[in-house]
Short mmCIF file of C-alpha atoms and ligand atoms in Angstrom, two decimals:
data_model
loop_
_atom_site.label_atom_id
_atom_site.label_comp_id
_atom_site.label_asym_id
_atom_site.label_seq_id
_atom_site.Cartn_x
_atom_site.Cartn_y
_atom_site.Cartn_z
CA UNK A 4 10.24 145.01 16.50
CA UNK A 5 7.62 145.53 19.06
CA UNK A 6 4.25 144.27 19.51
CA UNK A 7 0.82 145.56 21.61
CA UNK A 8 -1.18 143.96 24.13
CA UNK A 9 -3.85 144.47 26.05
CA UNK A 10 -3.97 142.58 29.74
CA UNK A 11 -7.88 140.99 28.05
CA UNK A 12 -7.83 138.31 25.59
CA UNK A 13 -5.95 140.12 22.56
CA UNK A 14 -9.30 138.80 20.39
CA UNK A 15 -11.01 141.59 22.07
CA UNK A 16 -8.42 144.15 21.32
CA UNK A 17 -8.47 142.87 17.72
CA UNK A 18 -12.03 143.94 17.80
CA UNK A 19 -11.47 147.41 18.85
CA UNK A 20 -8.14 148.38 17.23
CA UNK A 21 -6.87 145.38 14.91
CA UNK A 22 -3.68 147.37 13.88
CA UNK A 23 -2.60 146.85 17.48
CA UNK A 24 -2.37 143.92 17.85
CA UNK A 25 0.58 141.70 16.20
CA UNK A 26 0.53 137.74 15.77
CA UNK A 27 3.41 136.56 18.18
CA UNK A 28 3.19 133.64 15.41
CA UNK A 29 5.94 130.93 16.19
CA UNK A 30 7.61 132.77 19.18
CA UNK A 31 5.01 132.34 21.56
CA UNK A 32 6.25 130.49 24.68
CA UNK A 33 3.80 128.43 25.94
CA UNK A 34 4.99 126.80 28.90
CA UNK A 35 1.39 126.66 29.92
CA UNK A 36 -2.25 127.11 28.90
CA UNK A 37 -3.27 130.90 26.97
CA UNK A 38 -4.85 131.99 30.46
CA UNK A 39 -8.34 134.13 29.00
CA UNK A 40 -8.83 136.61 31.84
CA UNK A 41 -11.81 138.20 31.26
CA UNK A 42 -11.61 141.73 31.18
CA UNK A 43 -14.23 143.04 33.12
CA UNK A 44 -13.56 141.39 36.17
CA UNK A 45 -10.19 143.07 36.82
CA UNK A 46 -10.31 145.82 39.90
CA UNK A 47 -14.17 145.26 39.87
CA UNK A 48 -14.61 146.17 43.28
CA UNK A 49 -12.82 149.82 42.19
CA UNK A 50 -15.57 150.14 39.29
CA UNK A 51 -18.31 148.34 41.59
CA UNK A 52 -17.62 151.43 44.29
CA UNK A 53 -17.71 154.05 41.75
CA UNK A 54 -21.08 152.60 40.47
CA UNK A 55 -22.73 152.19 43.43
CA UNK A 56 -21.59 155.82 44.43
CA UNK A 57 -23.05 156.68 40.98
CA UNK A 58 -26.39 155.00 41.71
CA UNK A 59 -26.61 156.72 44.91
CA UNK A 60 -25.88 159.42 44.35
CA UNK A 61 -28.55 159.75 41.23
CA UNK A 62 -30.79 158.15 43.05
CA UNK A 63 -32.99 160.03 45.44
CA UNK A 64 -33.30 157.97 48.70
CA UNK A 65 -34.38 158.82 51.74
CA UNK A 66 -32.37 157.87 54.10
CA UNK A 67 -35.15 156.73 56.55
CA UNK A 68 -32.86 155.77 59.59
CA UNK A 69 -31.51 152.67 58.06
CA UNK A 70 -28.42 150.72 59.85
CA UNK A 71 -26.47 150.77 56.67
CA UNK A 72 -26.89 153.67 53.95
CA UNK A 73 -24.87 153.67 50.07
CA UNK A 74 -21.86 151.46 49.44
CA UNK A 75 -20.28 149.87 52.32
CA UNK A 76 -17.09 147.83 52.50
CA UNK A 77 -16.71 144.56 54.63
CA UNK A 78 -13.85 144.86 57.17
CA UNK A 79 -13.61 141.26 56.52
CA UNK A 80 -13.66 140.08 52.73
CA UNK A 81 -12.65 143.63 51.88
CA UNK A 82 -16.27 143.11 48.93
CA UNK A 83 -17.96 146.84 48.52
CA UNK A 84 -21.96 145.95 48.05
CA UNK A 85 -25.26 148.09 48.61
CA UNK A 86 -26.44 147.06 51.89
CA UNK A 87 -29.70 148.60 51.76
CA UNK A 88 -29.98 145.96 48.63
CA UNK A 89 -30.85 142.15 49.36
CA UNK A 90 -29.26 140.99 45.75
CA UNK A 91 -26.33 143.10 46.81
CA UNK A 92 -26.30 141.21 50.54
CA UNK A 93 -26.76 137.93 48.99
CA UNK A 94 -23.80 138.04 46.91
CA UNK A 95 -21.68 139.31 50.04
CA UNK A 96 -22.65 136.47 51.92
CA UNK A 97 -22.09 134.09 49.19
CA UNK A 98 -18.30 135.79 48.55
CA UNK A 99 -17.76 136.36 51.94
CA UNK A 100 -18.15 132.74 52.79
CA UNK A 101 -16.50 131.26 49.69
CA UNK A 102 -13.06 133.48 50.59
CA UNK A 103 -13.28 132.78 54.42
CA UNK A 104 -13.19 128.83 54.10
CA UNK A 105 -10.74 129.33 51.05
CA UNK A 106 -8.45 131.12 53.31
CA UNK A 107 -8.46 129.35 56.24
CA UNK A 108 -5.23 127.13 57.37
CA UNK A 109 -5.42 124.79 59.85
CA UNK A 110 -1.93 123.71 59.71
CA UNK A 111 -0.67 120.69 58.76
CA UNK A 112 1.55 118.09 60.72
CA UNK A 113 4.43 118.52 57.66
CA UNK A 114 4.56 121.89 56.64
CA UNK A 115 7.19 123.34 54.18
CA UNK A 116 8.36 126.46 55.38
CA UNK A 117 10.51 128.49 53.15
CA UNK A 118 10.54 131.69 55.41
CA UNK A 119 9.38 133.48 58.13
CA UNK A 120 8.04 136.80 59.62
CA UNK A 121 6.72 138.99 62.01
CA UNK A 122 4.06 138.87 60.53
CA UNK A 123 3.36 135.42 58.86
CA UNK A 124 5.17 132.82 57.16
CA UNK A 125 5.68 131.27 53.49
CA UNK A 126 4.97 128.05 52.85
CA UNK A 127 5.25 125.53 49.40
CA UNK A 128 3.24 122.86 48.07
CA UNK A 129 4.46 120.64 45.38
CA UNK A 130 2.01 118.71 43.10
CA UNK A 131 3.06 115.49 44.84
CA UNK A 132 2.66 116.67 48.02
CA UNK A 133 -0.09 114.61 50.34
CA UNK A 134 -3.66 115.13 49.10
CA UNK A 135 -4.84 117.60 51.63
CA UNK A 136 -2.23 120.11 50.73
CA UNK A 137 -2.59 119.81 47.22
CA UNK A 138 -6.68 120.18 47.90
CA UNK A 139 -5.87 123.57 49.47
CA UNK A 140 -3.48 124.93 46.84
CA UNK A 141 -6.22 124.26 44.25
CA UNK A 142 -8.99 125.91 46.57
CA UNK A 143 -6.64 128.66 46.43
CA UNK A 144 -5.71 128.72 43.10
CA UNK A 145 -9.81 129.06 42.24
CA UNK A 146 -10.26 131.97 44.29
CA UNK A 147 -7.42 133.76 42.96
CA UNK A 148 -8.34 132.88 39.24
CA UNK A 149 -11.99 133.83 40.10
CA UNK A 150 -10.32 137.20 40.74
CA UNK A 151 -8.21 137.65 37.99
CA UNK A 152 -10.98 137.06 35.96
CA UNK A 153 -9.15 133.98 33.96
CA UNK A 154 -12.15 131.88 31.96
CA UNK A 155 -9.94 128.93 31.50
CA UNK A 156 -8.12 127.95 34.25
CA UNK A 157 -6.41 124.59 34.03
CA UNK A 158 -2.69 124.52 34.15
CA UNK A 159 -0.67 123.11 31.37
CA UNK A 160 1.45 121.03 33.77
CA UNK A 161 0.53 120.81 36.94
CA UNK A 162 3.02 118.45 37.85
CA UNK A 163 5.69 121.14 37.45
CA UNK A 164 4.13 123.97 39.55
CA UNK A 165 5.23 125.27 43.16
CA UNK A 166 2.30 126.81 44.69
CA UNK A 167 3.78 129.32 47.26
CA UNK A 168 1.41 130.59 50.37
CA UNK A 169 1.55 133.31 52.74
CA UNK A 170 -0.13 132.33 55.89
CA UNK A 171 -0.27 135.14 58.54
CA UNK A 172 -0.18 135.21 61.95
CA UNK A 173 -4.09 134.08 62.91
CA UNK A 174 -3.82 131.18 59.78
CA UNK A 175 -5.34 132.87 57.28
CA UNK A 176 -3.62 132.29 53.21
CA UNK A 177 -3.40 135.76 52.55
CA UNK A 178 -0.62 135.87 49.80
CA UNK A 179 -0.34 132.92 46.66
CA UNK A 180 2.23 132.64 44.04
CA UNK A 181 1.90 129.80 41.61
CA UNK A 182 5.87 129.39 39.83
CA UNK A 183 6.64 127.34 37.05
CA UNK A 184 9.35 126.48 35.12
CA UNK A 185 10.48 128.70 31.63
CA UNK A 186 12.54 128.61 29.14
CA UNK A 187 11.97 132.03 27.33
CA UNK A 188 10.16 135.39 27.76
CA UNK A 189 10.09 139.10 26.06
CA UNK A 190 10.81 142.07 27.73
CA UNK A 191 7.92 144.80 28.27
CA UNK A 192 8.81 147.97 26.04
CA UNK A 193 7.90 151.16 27.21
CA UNK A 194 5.50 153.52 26.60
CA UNK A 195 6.96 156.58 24.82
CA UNK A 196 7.50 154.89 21.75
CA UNK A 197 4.28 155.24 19.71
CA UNK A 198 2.86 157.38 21.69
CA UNK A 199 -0.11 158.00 19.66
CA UNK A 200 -0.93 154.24 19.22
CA UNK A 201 -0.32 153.61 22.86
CA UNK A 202 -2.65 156.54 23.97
CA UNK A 203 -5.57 155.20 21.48
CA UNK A 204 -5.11 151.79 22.68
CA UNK A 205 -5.12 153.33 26.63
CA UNK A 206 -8.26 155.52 26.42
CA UNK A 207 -10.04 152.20 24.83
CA UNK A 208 -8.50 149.49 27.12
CA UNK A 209 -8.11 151.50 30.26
CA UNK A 210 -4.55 151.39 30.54
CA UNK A 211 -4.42 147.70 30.59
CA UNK A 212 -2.46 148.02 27.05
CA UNK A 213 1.03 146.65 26.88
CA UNK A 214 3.44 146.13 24.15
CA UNK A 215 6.43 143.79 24.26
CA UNK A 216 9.46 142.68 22.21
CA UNK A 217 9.60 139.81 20.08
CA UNK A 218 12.98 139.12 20.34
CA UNK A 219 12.96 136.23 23.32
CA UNK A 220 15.45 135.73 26.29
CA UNK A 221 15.87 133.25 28.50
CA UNK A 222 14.12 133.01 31.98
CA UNK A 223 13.77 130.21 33.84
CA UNK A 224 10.70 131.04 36.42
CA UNK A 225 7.61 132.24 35.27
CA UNK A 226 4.75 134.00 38.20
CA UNK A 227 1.66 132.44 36.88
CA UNK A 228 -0.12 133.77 39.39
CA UNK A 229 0.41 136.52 42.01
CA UNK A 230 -2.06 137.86 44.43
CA UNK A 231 -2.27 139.18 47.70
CA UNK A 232 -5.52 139.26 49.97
CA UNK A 233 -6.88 142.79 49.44
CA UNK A 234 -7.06 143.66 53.07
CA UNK A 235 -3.67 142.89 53.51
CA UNK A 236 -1.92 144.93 49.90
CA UNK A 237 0.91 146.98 50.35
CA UNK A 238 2.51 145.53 52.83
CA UNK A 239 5.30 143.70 50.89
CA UNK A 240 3.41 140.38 51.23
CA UNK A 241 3.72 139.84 47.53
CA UNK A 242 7.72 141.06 47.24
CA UNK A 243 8.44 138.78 50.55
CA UNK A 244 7.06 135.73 48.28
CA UNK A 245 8.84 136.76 44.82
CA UNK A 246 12.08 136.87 46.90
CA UNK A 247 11.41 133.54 48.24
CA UNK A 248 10.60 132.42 44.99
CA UNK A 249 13.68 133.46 43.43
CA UNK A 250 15.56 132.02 46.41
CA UNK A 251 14.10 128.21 46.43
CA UNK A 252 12.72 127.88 42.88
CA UNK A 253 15.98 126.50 41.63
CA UNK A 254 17.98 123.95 44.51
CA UNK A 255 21.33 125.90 45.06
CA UNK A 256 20.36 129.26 43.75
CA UNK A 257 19.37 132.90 43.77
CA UNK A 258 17.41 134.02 40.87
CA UNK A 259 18.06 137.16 39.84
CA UNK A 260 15.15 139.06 38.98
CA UNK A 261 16.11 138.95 35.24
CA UNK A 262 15.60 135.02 35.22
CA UNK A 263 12.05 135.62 36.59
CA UNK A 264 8.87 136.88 34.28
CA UNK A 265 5.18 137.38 34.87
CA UNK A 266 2.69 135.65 33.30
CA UNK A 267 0.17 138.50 31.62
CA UNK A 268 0.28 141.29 34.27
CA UNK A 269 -2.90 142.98 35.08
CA UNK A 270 -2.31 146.65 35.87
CA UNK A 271 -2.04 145.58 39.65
CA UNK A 272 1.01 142.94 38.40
CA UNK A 273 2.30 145.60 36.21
CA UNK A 274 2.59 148.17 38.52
CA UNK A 275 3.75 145.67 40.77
CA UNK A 276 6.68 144.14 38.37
CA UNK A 277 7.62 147.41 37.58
CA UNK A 278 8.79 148.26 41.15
CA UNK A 279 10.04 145.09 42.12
CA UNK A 280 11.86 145.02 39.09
CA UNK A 281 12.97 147.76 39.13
CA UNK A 282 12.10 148.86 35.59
CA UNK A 283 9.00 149.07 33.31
CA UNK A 284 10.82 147.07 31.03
CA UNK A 285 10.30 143.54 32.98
CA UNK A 286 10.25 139.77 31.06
CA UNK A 287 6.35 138.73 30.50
CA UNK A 288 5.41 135.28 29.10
CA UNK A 289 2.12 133.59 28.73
CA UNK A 290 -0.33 135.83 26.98
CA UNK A 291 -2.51 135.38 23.95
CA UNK A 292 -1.53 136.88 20.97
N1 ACO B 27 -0.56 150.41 42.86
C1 ACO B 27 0.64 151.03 42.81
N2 ACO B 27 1.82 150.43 43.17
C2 ACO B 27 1.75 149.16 43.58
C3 ACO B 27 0.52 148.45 43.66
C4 ACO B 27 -0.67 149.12 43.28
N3 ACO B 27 -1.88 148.53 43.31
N4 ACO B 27 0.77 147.21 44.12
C5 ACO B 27 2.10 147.14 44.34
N5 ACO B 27 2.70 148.32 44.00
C6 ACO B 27 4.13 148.64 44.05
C7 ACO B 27 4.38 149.65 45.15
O1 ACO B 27 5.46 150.45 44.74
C8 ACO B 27 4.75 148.77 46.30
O2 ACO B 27 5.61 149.41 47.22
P1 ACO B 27 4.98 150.50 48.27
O3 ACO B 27 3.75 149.89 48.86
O4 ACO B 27 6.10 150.66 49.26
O5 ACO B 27 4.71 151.74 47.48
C9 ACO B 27 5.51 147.65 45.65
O6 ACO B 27 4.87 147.46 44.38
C10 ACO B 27 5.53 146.37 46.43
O7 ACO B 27 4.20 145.99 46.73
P2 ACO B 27 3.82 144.79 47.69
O8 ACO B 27 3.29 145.35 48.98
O9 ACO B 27 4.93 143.82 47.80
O10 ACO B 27 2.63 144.12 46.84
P3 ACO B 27 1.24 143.58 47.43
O11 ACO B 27 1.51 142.65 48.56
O12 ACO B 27 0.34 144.71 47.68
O13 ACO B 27 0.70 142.70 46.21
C11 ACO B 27 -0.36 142.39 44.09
C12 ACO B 27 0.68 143.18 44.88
C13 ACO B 27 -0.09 140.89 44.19
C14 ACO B 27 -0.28 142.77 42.61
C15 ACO B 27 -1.78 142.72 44.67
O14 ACO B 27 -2.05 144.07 44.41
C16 ACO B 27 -2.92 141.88 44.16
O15 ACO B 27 -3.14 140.76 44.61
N6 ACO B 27 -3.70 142.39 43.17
C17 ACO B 27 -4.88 141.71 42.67
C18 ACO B 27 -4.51 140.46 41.89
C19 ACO B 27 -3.59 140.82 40.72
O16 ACO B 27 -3.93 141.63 39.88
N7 ACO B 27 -2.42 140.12 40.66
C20 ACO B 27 -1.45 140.28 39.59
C21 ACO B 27 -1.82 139.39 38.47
S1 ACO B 27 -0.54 139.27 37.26
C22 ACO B 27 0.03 137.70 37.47
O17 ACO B 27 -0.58 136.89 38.13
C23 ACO B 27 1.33 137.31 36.87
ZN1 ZN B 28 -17.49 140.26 53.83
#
């Protein structure tokens, strides 16, 4: 028994290819809220680029001497915008503000460290942690949902989360994992099986499709959230935190990454899971059926 799903609310799927998508019915674990990420914000600074090039490249501009000419990227915030266009500049400013002050760290007279690094350290707030800490893992928490694209973003039980932060060297948050407590997940099935199904649902869906098993198994901490300032990707920010994770979730033990699962990957968190894993065939939880 297998079932389909697409990283977007499955409703949309249903719209597109119904036969894909399966009820999860009484099986779903829900641990936590249905996050609704909405589709098209997911890698919408890769699809912003390619428009803008587009646009420009249609477009017949002359390029009169201007300081900035087609789509530029901010060495900063990492956003791509038109620079020649004030819309485009306005919104830059706007998100370049909004994920400065939502980054910053000042550093606080308790701090729980939980490792450290050349390069940074990790740090955890609990939910019952002083105000000011638990103010910053929200701020956080916004920025990365406003990413991810996720419509609805309370948490289920916010009492139970561990909100996990990289801060680098010059106090900048540059890594978040939000962990919470499971009891079950399903295993991601691969690809080959279906392969005609699969390929309809990948053209359509943009290879966000993924199917899992029914059949649950027991986890015990779920990644409700991963992400990693985009400046700062592939640099094993985001494996540094999942081992640290698995090594202070639970007081007195290692988690193996079998007991861990991610909360409905986006093709980032897939590709992502899959290496740190180890296998395409890692434990998800969490998604809307
Ligand atoms: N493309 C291909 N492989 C990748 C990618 C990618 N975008 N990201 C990670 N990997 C694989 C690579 O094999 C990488 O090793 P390598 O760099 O030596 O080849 C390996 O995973 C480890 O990567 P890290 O450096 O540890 O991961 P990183 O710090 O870059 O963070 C993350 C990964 C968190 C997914 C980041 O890309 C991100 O923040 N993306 C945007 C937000 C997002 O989509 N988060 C996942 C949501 S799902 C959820 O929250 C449960
Ligand atoms: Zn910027």
């Amino acid at each position: 028994m297998y079932q389909i799903f697409s990283t977007p609310t499955c409703a949309k799927s249903q719209q597109v290819l119904p036969e894909l998508c399966s009820p999860l019915g009484s099986s779903t674990p829900m641990d936590s809220v249905p996050l609704l990420r909405r589709p098209g914000q997911i890698n919408k600074n890769i699809r912003r680029k390619k428009e803008l090039d587009k646009h420009f490249k249609d477009q017949f501009i002359i390029d009169a001497g201007q300081k900035h000419f087609g789509p530029v990227s901010c060495k900063t915030c990492g956003m791509v915008y038109a620079a020649a266009s004030p819309e485009d500049e306005t919104q830059h400013a706007q998100y370049h503000q909004r994920l400065l002050e939502g980054i910053k760290f000042v550093g606080w007279k308790k701090e729980r460290t939980m490792a450290e690094y050349w390069d940074g350290k990790i740090i955890v707030v609990f939910p019952d942690d002083p105000k000011y800490a638990v103010k910053k893992a929200e701020d956080v928490r916004e920025l990365v949902d406003s990413e991810l694209g996720f419509k609805q973003a309370n948490l289920s039980r916010p009492s139970k989360i561990k909100t996990y932060l990289f801060v680098s060297n010059d106090r900048k948050i540059v890594g978040c994992v939000i962990a919470e407590h499971i009891t079950q997940a399903f295993r991601v099935l691969s690809e080959d099986v279906h392969r005609t199904d699969f390929e309809k649902l990948k053209t359509v869906e943009n290879q966000r499709a993924w199917r899992c098993s029914t059949e649950p198994e027991r986890a015990i901490c779920g990644v409700s959230r991963i992400w990693v300032f985009k400046l700062q990707r592939r640099r094993g920010i985001a494996s540094r935190m999942v081992d640290t994770v698995r090594n202070t979730f639970m007081y007195g033990s290692f988690l193996s990454k079998t007991e861990i699962a991610f909360s409905d990957p986006t093709p980032d968190g897939k590709l992502f899971a899959t290496k740190y894993c180890g296998t395409p065939n890692f434990l998800v939880y969490n998604f809307i059926s």
